[in-house]
PDB file of C-alpha atoms in Angstrom:
ATOM      1  CA  MET A   1       0.256-229.922 -96.593  1.00  0.00           C
ATOM      2  CA  PHE A   2      -0.630-233.331 -97.844  1.00  0.00           C
ATOM      3  CA  MET A   3       0.136-232.112-101.542  1.00  0.00           C
ATOM      4  CA  THR A   4       3.422-230.423-100.287  1.00  0.00           C
ATOM      5  CA  ARG A   5       4.525-233.584 -98.378  1.00  0.00           C
ATOM      6  CA  LEU A   6       3.547-235.787-101.488  1.00  0.00           C
ATOM      7  CA  PHE A   7       5.560-233.716-103.823  1.00  0.00           C
ATOM      8  CA  SER A   8       8.555-233.650-101.835  1.00  0.00           C
ATOM      9  CA  SER A   9       8.373-237.422-101.429  1.00  0.00           C
ATOM     10  CA  ILE A  10       8.323-237.714-105.250  1.00  0.00           C
ATOM     11  CA  VAL A  11      11.288-235.345-105.421  1.00  0.00           C
ATOM     12  CA  LEU A  12      13.260-237.364-102.663  1.00  0.00           C
ATOM     13  CA  VAL A  13      12.491-240.616-104.629  1.00  0.00           C
ATOM     14  CA  ILE A  14      13.866-239.184-107.800  1.00  0.00           C
ATOM     15  CA  LEU A  15      16.823-237.849-106.149  1.00  0.00           C
ATOM     16  CA  ALA A  16      17.558-241.330-104.213  1.00  0.00           C
ATOM     17  CA  LEU A  17      17.335-243.080-107.557  1.00  0.00           C
ATOM     18  CA  THR A  18      19.526-240.878-109.584  1.00  0.00           C
ATOM     19  CA  THR A  19      22.388-240.551-106.666  1.00  0.00           C
ATOM     20  CA  VAL A  20      22.317-244.280-105.562  1.00  0.00           C
ATOM     21  CA  LEU A  21      22.202-245.617-109.077  1.00  0.00           C
ATOM     22  CA  ALA A  22      25.203-243.447-109.910  1.00  0.00           C
ATOM     23  CA  GLY A  23      27.308-244.163-106.834  1.00  0.00           C
ATOM     24  CA  GLY A  24      30.791-242.923-106.518  1.00  0.00           C
ATOM     25  CA  TYR A  25      31.601-239.267-106.159  1.00  0.00           C
ATOM     26  CA  LEU A  26      27.977-238.110-106.785  1.00  0.00           C
ATOM     27  CA  LEU A  27      26.531-240.294-103.786  1.00  0.00           C
ATOM     28  CA  ALA A  28      29.308-239.388-101.510  1.00  0.00           C
ATOM     29  CA  ALA A  29      28.971-235.660-102.254  1.00  0.00           C
ATOM     30  CA  VAL A  30      25.159-235.880-101.476  1.00  0.00           C
ATOM     31  CA  LEU A  31      25.619-237.925 -98.216  1.00  0.00           C
ATOM     32  CA  LEU A  32      28.253-235.633 -97.207  1.00  0.00           C
ATOM     33  CA  PHE A  33      25.661-232.434 -97.779  1.00  0.00           C
ATOM     34  CA  LEU A  34      23.085-234.661 -95.861  1.00  0.00           C
ATOM     35  CA  ALA A  35      25.632-235.456 -92.841  1.00  0.00           C
ATOM     36  CA  LEU A  36      26.739-231.747 -92.484  1.00  0.00           C
ATOM     37  CA  VAL A  37      23.094-230.489 -92.465  1.00  0.00           C
ATOM     38  CA  ALA A  38      22.069-233.266 -89.965  1.00  0.00           C
ATOM     39  CA  TYR A  39      25.095-232.475 -87.826  1.00  0.00           C
ATOM     40  CA  GLY A  40      23.785-228.828 -87.798  1.00  0.00           C
ATOM     41  CA  GLU A  41      20.096-229.815 -87.050  1.00  0.00           C
ATOM     42  CA  LEU A  42      21.249-232.010 -84.014  1.00  0.00           C
ATOM     43  CA  MET A  43      23.731-229.247 -82.557  1.00  0.00           C
ATOM     44  CA  LYS A  44      20.689-226.854 -82.828  1.00  0.00           C
ATOM     45  CA  ALA A  45      18.469-229.360 -81.163  1.00  0.00           C
ATOM     46  CA  CYS A  46      20.910-229.771 -78.361  1.00  0.00           C
ATOM     47  CA  SER A  47      21.522-226.106 -77.950  1.00  0.00           C
ATOM     48  CA  LEU A  48      25.151-226.213 -78.902  1.00  0.00           C
ATOM     49  CA  LYS A  49      25.236-224.127 -81.917  1.00  0.00           C
ATOM     50  CA  GLY A  50      27.438-220.870 -81.865  1.00  0.00           C
ATOM     51  CA  GLY A  51      25.756-217.517 -81.075  1.00  0.00           C
ATOM     52  CA  ASN A  52      25.139-214.380 -83.146  1.00  0.00           C
ATOM     53  CA  GLY A  53      24.923-216.746 -86.263  1.00  0.00           C
ATOM     54  CA  LYS A  54      28.457-217.704 -86.073  1.00  0.00           C
ATOM     55  CA  PRO A  55      29.673-221.053 -85.842  1.00  0.00           C
ATOM     56  CA  GLY A  56      31.081-222.063 -82.410  1.00  0.00           C
ATOM     57  CA  GLY A  57      34.453-224.032 -81.919  1.00  0.00           C
ATOM     58  CA  MET A  58      32.373-227.372 -81.354  1.00  0.00           C
ATOM     59  CA  GLU A  59      30.719-226.884 -84.709  1.00  0.00           C
ATOM     60  CA  VAL A  60      34.095-226.258 -86.497  1.00  0.00           C
ATOM     61  CA  ILE A  61      35.524-229.214 -85.088  1.00  0.00           C
ATOM     62  CA  GLY A  62      32.568-231.348 -85.905  1.00  0.00           C
ATOM     63  CA  CYS A  63      32.149-230.117 -89.678  1.00  0.00           C
ATOM     64  CA  GLY A  64      36.101-230.504 -90.081  1.00  0.00           C
ATOM     65  CA  GLY A  65      35.956-233.998 -88.866  1.00  0.00           C
ATOM     66  CA  ILE A  66      33.028-234.970 -90.942  1.00  0.00           C
ATOM     67  CA  ILE A  67      34.631-233.677 -94.150  1.00  0.00           C
ATOM     68  CA  ALA A  68      37.799-235.500 -93.241  1.00  0.00           C
ATOM     69  CA  TYR A  69      35.915-238.796 -92.403  1.00  0.00           C
ATOM     70  CA  TYR A  70      34.086-238.651 -95.765  1.00  0.00           C
ATOM     71  CA  PHE A  71      37.313-237.802 -97.635  1.00  0.00           C
ATOM     72  CA  LEU A  72      39.003-240.707 -96.274  1.00  0.00           C
ATOM     73  CA  MET A  73      36.061-242.933 -96.927  1.00  0.00           C
ATOM     74  CA  VAL A  74      36.122-242.034-100.522  1.00  0.00           C
ATOM     75  CA  PHE A  75      39.708-241.634-101.354  1.00  0.00           C
ATOM     76  CA  VAL A  76      41.722-244.019 -98.962  1.00  0.00           C
ATOM     77  CA  ARG A  77      39.102-246.921 -98.800  1.00  0.00           C
ATOM     78  CA  ASP A  78      40.590-248.284 -95.568  1.00  0.00           C
ATOM     79  CA  PRO A  79      38.225-248.964 -92.531  1.00  0.00           C
ATOM     80  CA  HIS A  80      41.155-248.590 -90.156  1.00  0.00           C
ATOM     81  CA  TYR A  81      41.522-244.736 -91.291  1.00  0.00           C
ATOM     82  CA  LEU A  82      37.772-244.324 -90.519  1.00  0.00           C
ATOM     83  CA  PHE A  83      38.302-245.574 -87.016  1.00  0.00           C
ATOM     84  CA  LEU A  84      41.214-243.334 -86.850  1.00  0.00           C
ATOM     85  CA  ALA A  85      39.107-240.367 -88.070  1.00  0.00           C
ATOM     86  CA  LEU A  86      36.541-240.859 -85.259  1.00  0.00           C
ATOM     87  CA  ILE A  87      39.407-241.091 -82.657  1.00  0.00           C
ATOM     88  CA  THR A  88      40.946-238.072 -84.055  1.00  0.00           C
ATOM     89  CA  ILE A  89      37.639-236.260 -83.906  1.00  0.00           C
ATOM     90  CA  LEU A  90      37.151-237.173 -80.081  1.00  0.00           C
ATOM     91  CA  VAL A  91      40.589-235.939 -79.259  1.00  0.00           C
ATOM     92  CA  ALA A  92      39.953-232.819 -80.923  1.00  0.00           C
ATOM     93  CA  PHE A  93      36.896-232.136 -78.931  1.00  0.00           C
ATOM     94  CA  MET A  94      38.813-232.994 -75.827  1.00  0.00           C
ATOM     95  CA  PHE A  95      41.572-230.508 -76.791  1.00  0.00           C
ATOM     96  CA  PHE A  96      38.757-227.938 -77.166  1.00  0.00           C
ATOM     97  CA  TYR A  97      37.164-228.707 -73.841  1.00  0.00           C
ATOM     98  CA  VAL A  98      40.476-228.749 -72.053  1.00  0.00           C
ATOM     99  CA  PHE A  99      41.805-225.370 -73.433  1.00  0.00           C
ATOM    100  CA  THR A 100      38.365-223.573 -73.157  1.00  0.00           C
ATOM    101  CA  PHE A 101      37.733-224.725 -69.646  1.00  0.00           C
ATOM    102  CA  PRO A 102      35.542-223.977 -67.785  1.00  0.00           C
ATOM    103  CA  LYS A 103      33.420-222.560 -70.597  1.00  0.00           C
ATOM    104  CA  TYR A 104      31.678-225.857 -71.515  1.00  0.00           C
ATOM    105  CA  ARG A 105      30.634-228.685 -69.607  1.00  0.00           C
ATOM    106  CA  ALA A 106      31.448-232.462 -70.239  1.00  0.00           C
ATOM    107  CA  GLU A 107      28.135-233.367 -71.292  1.00  0.00           C
ATOM    108  CA  GLN A 108      28.226-230.712 -73.956  1.00  0.00           C
ATOM    109  CA  ILE A 109      31.396-232.038 -75.500  1.00  0.00           C
ATOM    110  CA  MET A 110      29.896-235.703 -75.164  1.00  0.00           C
ATOM    111  CA  CYS A 111      26.840-234.606 -76.927  1.00  0.00           C
ATOM    112  CA  ALA A 112      28.829-232.668 -79.786  1.00  0.00           C
ATOM    113  CA  PHE A 113      30.637-235.864 -80.555  1.00  0.00           C
ATOM    114  CA  PHE A 114      27.525-237.906 -80.360  1.00  0.00           C
ATOM    115  CA  CYS A 115      26.012-235.422 -82.986  1.00  0.00           C
ATOM    116  CA  VAL A 116      28.956-236.506 -85.262  1.00  0.00           C
ATOM    117  CA  ALA A 117      28.699-240.219 -84.758  1.00  0.00           C
ATOM    118  CA  TYR A 118      24.864-240.492 -84.952  1.00  0.00           C
ATOM    119  CA  ALA A 119      23.676-239.204 -88.230  1.00  0.00           C
ATOM    120  CA  PRO A 120      26.834-238.287 -90.204  1.00  0.00           C
ATOM    121  CA  VAL A 121      28.996-241.494 -89.606  1.00  0.00           C
ATOM    122  CA  MET A 122      25.765-243.796 -89.748  1.00  0.00           C
ATOM    123  CA  LEU A 123      24.485-242.213 -93.040  1.00  0.00           C
ATOM    124  CA  SER A 124      28.038-242.860 -94.812  1.00  0.00           C
ATOM    125  CA  PHE A 125      27.093-246.798 -94.510  1.00  0.00           C
ATOM    126  CA  ILE A 126      24.936-245.990 -97.475  1.00  0.00           C
ATOM    127  CA  TYR A 127      27.815-245.409 -99.573  1.00  0.00           C
ATOM    128  CA  LEU A 128      29.947-248.410 -97.986  1.00  0.00           C
ATOM    129  CA  VAL A 129      27.073-250.631 -98.744  1.00  0.00           C
ATOM    130  CA  ARG A 130      26.947-249.149-102.359  1.00  0.00           C
ATOM    131  CA  GLU A 131      30.512-249.873-102.892  1.00  0.00           C
ATOM    132  CA  LEU A 132      30.302-253.617-101.916  1.00  0.00           C
ATOM    133  CA  PRO A 133      30.023-256.329-104.638  1.00  0.00           C
ATOM    134  CA  TYR A 134      26.359-256.431-105.829  1.00  0.00           C
ATOM    135  CA  GLY A 135      25.902-253.236-103.703  1.00  0.00           C
ATOM    136  CA  ILE A 136      23.970-251.595-106.505  1.00  0.00           C
ATOM    137  CA  TYR A 137      21.320-254.233-105.573  1.00  0.00           C
ATOM    138  CA  THR A 138      22.183-254.465-101.900  1.00  0.00           C
ATOM    139  CA  VAL A 139      21.857-250.779-100.988  1.00  0.00           C
ATOM    140  CA  TRP A 140      18.175-250.796-101.918  1.00  0.00           C
ATOM    141  CA  MET A 141      17.586-252.737 -98.881  1.00  0.00           C
ATOM    142  CA  ILE A 142      18.185-249.983 -96.525  1.00  0.00           C
ATOM    143  CA  PHE A 143      15.344-248.071 -97.929  1.00  0.00           C
ATOM    144  CA  ILE A 144      12.972-251.116 -98.277  1.00  0.00           C
ATOM    145  CA  SER A 145      13.813-251.667 -94.545  1.00  0.00           C
ATOM    146  CA  SER A 146      13.066-248.069 -93.411  1.00  0.00           C
ATOM    147  CA  TRP A 147      10.656-246.417 -96.036  1.00  0.00           C
ATOM    148  CA  ILE A 148       8.621-249.459 -97.021  1.00  0.00           C
ATOM    149  CA  CYS A 149       8.408-250.254 -93.167  1.00  0.00           C
ATOM    150  CA  ASP A 150       7.174-246.949 -92.360  1.00  0.00           C
ATOM    151  CA  THR A 151       4.611-247.025 -95.132  1.00  0.00           C
ATOM    152  CA  CYS A 152       3.399-250.517 -94.148  1.00  0.00           C
ATOM    153  CA  ALA A 153       3.392-249.708 -90.429  1.00  0.00           C
ATOM    154  CA  TYR A 154       1.162-246.684 -90.889  1.00  0.00           C
ATOM    155  CA  GLY A 155      -1.321-248.520 -93.023  1.00  0.00           C
ATOM    156  CA  VAL A 156      -1.751-251.460 -90.818  1.00  0.00           C
ATOM    157  CA  GLY A 157      -1.771-249.318 -87.587  1.00  0.00           C
ATOM    158  CA  ILE A 158      -4.486-247.313 -89.187  1.00  0.00           C
ATOM    159  CA  LEU A 159      -6.527-250.332 -90.064  1.00  0.00           C
ATOM    160  CA  PHE A 160      -5.856-252.598 -87.210  1.00  0.00           C
ATOM    161  CA  GLY A 161      -3.879-250.969 -84.642  1.00  0.00           C
ATOM    162  CA  LYS A 162      -5.147-251.395 -81.030  1.00  0.00           C
ATOM    163  CA  HIS A 163      -2.250-252.017 -78.658  1.00  0.00           C
ATOM    164  CA  LYS A 164       0.054-249.003 -78.320  1.00  0.00           C
ATOM    165  CA  LEU A 165       3.758-249.728 -78.897  1.00  0.00           C
ATOM    166  CA  VAL A 166       5.260-246.744 -76.896  1.00  0.00           C
ATOM    167  CA  PRO A 167       2.317-244.631 -75.704  1.00  0.00           C
ATOM    168  CA  ILE A 168       4.293-242.030 -73.865  1.00  0.00           C
ATOM    169  CA  LEU A 169       6.751-241.300 -76.699  1.00  0.00           C
ATOM    170  CA  SER A 170       4.582-242.068 -79.740  1.00  0.00           C
ATOM    171  CA  PRO A 171       0.917-242.453 -78.942  1.00  0.00           C
ATOM    172  CA  LYS A 172      -0.248-243.216 -82.560  1.00  0.00           C
ATOM    173  CA  LYS A 173       2.367-246.064 -83.145  1.00  0.00           C
ATOM    174  CA  SER A 174       0.960-249.682 -82.527  1.00  0.00           C
ATOM    175  CA  ILE A 175       2.225-253.098 -81.963  1.00  0.00           C
ATOM    176  CA  GLU A 176       0.040-254.227 -84.943  1.00  0.00           C
ATOM    177  CA  GLY A 177       1.493-251.336 -86.985  1.00  0.00           C
ATOM    178  CA  ALA A 178       5.026-252.404 -85.967  1.00  0.00           C
ATOM    179  CA  ILE A 179       4.528-255.865 -86.770  1.00  0.00           C
ATOM    180  CA  GLY A 180       2.962-255.085 -90.284  1.00  0.00           C
ATOM    181  CA  GLY A 181       5.924-252.840 -91.010  1.00  0.00           C
ATOM    182  CA  VAL A 182       8.300-255.851 -90.500  1.00  0.00           C
ATOM    183  CA  ALA A 183       6.055-257.991 -92.568  1.00  0.00           C
ATOM    184  CA  GLY A 184       5.875-255.633 -95.349  1.00  0.00           C
ATOM    185  CA  SER A 185       9.425-255.067 -95.688  1.00  0.00           C
ATOM    186  CA  ALA A 186      10.246-258.961 -95.730  1.00  0.00           C
ATOM    187  CA  LEU A 187       7.609-259.414 -98.375  1.00  0.00           C
ATOM    188  CA  VAL A 188       8.927-256.435-100.426  1.00  0.00           C
ATOM    189  CA  GLY A 189      12.449-257.728 -99.908  1.00  0.00           C
ATOM    190  CA  ALA A 190      11.380-261.180-101.002  1.00  0.00           C
ATOM    191  CA  ALA A 191       9.896-259.913-104.112  1.00  0.00           C
ATOM    192  CA  TYR A 192      12.918-257.622-104.919  1.00  0.00           C
ATOM    193  CA  ALA A 193      15.353-260.501-104.459  1.00  0.00           C
ATOM    194  CA  TYR A 194      13.332-263.089-106.539  1.00  0.00           C
ATOM    195  CA  PHE A 195      12.194-260.978-109.370  1.00  0.00           C
ATOM    196  CA  ILE A 196      15.066-258.730-109.796  1.00  0.00           C
ATOM    197  CA  VAL A 197      18.308-259.632-107.878  1.00  0.00           C
ATOM    198  CA  GLU A 198      18.259-263.368-108.610  1.00  0.00           C
ATOM    199  CA  PRO A 199      17.835-262.964-112.400  1.00  0.00           C
ATOM    200  CA  ALA A 200      20.665-260.211-112.646  1.00  0.00           C
ATOM    201  CA  VAL A 201      22.970-262.219-110.341  1.00  0.00           C
ATOM    202  CA  SER A 202      23.319-265.634-112.039  1.00  0.00           C
ATOM    203  CA  GLY A 203      23.931-268.588-109.723  1.00  0.00           C
ATOM    204  CA  GLN A 204      22.711-266.802-106.679  1.00  0.00           C
ATOM    205  CA  LYS A 205      19.946-268.045-104.550  1.00  0.00           C
ATOM    206  CA  ILE A 206      19.633-265.210-101.961  1.00  0.00           C
ATOM    207  CA  THR A 207      15.823-264.351-101.517  1.00  0.00           C
ATOM    208  CA  TRP A 208      15.853-265.876 -98.033  1.00  0.00           C
ATOM    209  CA  ILE A 209      18.671-263.698 -97.131  1.00  0.00           C
ATOM    210  CA  PHE A 210      17.028-260.587 -98.292  1.00  0.00           C
ATOM    211  CA  VAL A 211      14.153-261.514 -96.488  1.00  0.00           C
ATOM    212  CA  LEU A 212      16.110-261.639 -93.273  1.00  0.00           C
ATOM    213  CA  ILE A 213      18.134-258.604 -93.952  1.00  0.00           C
ATOM    214  CA  SER A 214      15.013-256.496 -94.674  1.00  0.00           C
ATOM    215  CA  ALA A 215      13.068-257.861 -91.532  1.00  0.00           C
ATOM    216  CA  VAL A 216      15.798-257.145 -89.273  1.00  0.00           C
ATOM    217  CA  GLY A 217      16.494-253.830 -90.898  1.00  0.00           C
ATOM    218  CA  ALA A 218      12.653-253.028 -90.569  1.00  0.00           C
ATOM    219  CA  VAL A 219      12.981-253.613 -86.672  1.00  0.00           C
ATOM    220  CA  ILE A 220      16.094-251.405 -86.507  1.00  0.00           C
ATOM    221  CA  SER A 221      14.381-248.815 -88.545  1.00  0.00           C
ATOM    222  CA  GLN A 222      11.718-248.364 -86.130  1.00  0.00           C
ATOM    223  CA  VAL A 223      14.046-248.070 -83.207  1.00  0.00           C
ATOM    224  CA  GLY A 224      15.637-245.350 -85.271  1.00  0.00           C
ATOM    225  CA  ASP A 225      12.481-243.535 -85.888  1.00  0.00           C
ATOM    226  CA  LEU A 226      11.573-243.516 -82.047  1.00  0.00           C
ATOM    227  CA  ALA A 227      15.086-242.653 -81.103  1.00  0.00           C
ATOM    228  CA  ALA A 228      14.878-239.475 -83.004  1.00  0.00           C
ATOM    229  CA  SER A 229      11.488-238.586 -81.941  1.00  0.00           C
ATOM    230  CA  ALA A 230      12.682-239.289 -78.305  1.00  0.00           C
ATOM    231  CA  ILE A 231      15.557-236.553 -78.840  1.00  0.00           C
ATOM    232  CA  LYS A 232      12.781-234.260 -80.016  1.00  0.00           C
ATOM    233  CA  ARG A 233      10.617-234.797 -77.141  1.00  0.00           C
ATOM    234  CA  ASN A 234      13.720-234.096 -74.735  1.00  0.00           C
ATOM    235  CA  HIS A 235      14.391-231.075 -76.363  1.00  0.00           C
ATOM    236  CA  GLU A 236      10.611-229.853 -76.960  1.00  0.00           C
ATOM    237  CA  ILE A 237      11.176-229.266 -80.813  1.00  0.00           C
ATOM    238  CA  LYS A 238       8.480-230.282 -83.408  1.00  0.00           C
ATOM    239  CA  ASP A 239      10.952-230.689 -86.352  1.00  0.00           C
ATOM    240  CA  TYR A 240      14.734-230.865 -86.697  1.00  0.00           C
ATOM    241  CA  GLY A 241      14.689-228.208 -89.619  1.00  0.00           C
ATOM    242  CA  LYS A 242      12.841-226.842 -92.660  1.00  0.00           C
ATOM    243  CA  LEU A 243      14.817-228.160 -95.539  1.00  0.00           C
ATOM    244  CA  ILE A 244      12.480-230.635 -96.864  1.00  0.00           C
ATOM    245  CA  PRO A 245       8.890-228.978 -97.299  1.00  0.00           C
ATOM    246  CA  GLY A 246       6.391-231.094 -95.592  1.00  0.00           C
ATOM    247  CA  HIS A 247       8.790-233.294 -93.680  1.00  0.00           C
ATOM    248  CA  GLY A 248      11.038-231.053 -91.920  1.00  0.00           C
ATOM    249  CA  GLY A 249      14.860-231.576 -91.719  1.00  0.00           C
ATOM    250  CA  VAL A 250      17.272-234.190 -92.653  1.00  0.00           C
ATOM    251  CA  MET A 251      16.839-235.947 -89.399  1.00  0.00           C
ATOM    252  CA  ASP A 252      13.154-235.860 -89.775  1.00  0.00           C
ATOM    253  CA  ARG A 253      13.280-237.770 -93.065  1.00  0.00           C
ATOM    254  CA  PHE A 254      16.093-240.007 -92.729  1.00  0.00           C
ATOM    255  CA  ASP A 255      15.786-240.835 -89.070  1.00  0.00           C
ATOM    256  CA  SER A 256      15.014-244.499 -89.786  1.00  0.00           C
ATOM    257  CA  VAL A 257      17.566-244.845 -92.512  1.00  0.00           C
ATOM    258  CA  ILE A 258      20.296-243.771 -90.379  1.00  0.00           C
ATOM    259  CA  PHE A 259      19.919-246.600 -88.100  1.00  0.00           C
ATOM    260  CA  THR A 260      19.302-249.117 -90.986  1.00  0.00           C
ATOM    261  CA  ALA A 261      22.241-248.287 -93.223  1.00  0.00           C
ATOM    262  CA  PRO A 262      24.958-249.829 -90.889  1.00  0.00           C
ATOM    263  CA  MET A 263      22.739-252.841 -89.990  1.00  0.00           C
ATOM    264  CA  ILE A 264      22.330-253.586 -93.638  1.00  0.00           C
ATOM    265  CA  TYR A 265      26.080-253.208 -94.273  1.00  0.00           C
ATOM    266  CA  PHE A 266      27.078-255.821 -91.583  1.00  0.00           C
ATOM    267  CA  LEU A 267      24.486-258.034 -92.176  1.00  0.00           C
ATOM    268  CA  ALA A 268      25.434-258.075 -96.025  1.00  0.00           C
ATOM    269  CA  LEU A 269      29.149-258.614 -95.063  1.00  0.00           C
ATOM    270  CA  LEU A 270      27.938-261.636 -92.891  1.00  0.00           C
ATOM    271  CA  LEU A 271      25.289-263.260 -94.996  1.00  0.00           C
ATOM    272  CA  ILE A 272      26.176-262.528 -98.522  1.00  0.00           C
ATOM    273  CA  HIS A 273      30.027-261.743 -98.548  1.00  0.00           C
ATOM    274  CA  GLY A 274      30.949-263.972 -95.492  1.00  0.00           C
TER     275      GLY A 274
END
């Protein structure tokens, strides 16, 4: 199990390096694939998938809306149209709700829209960060704030963890581990900014900004991890899927990245490009 998980992690890192460095259409296509898979995983977890192996009406609306959203993001490049896409998806769900009434309950329709907004839309911010000026450098803060935080939190928790962070939801996570994750992300973010970003971007003294971004992102990433775990607990499932050997599904591996990406985007706009 450990070797399977390790091998999958290596493959994921290689794929992340390849797609993020390339950016553009390749990154958008990979993110769209992950978004559609994550949407399917969430719909299945919430018992909203169609029966007999056929996609239900809500799945068709959600997948169509996600594809349209990514198309507008890549080819139109106007944030106003992204808001329009989200509103249109919501309206489409409400049309479906009205004209199939009383087959579905209101909470099912709201949950289906949540499944679109949660992973697919929030994952799209990886592409939006990559498209910013100096985005080829800033985008890595998403992964420093999530995967580095996760690694540091695990190590510090094993060595020094005594006080439970959320004992009912995740008994193994500790306050010490959470602090270690934030500190580790901040340190790696500082080293990354000082040794790689500043020499590459002349005249920019932004190490302290990257420290702040990575620390805030690390806090958010841990909330994202716990939120995805809470959903699994509510629906009594162990993993969201089986796409990634040793890790589970897209939601299992990218749960913290999903939360971190939008935060990094807006912090970069505010602190770097503001």
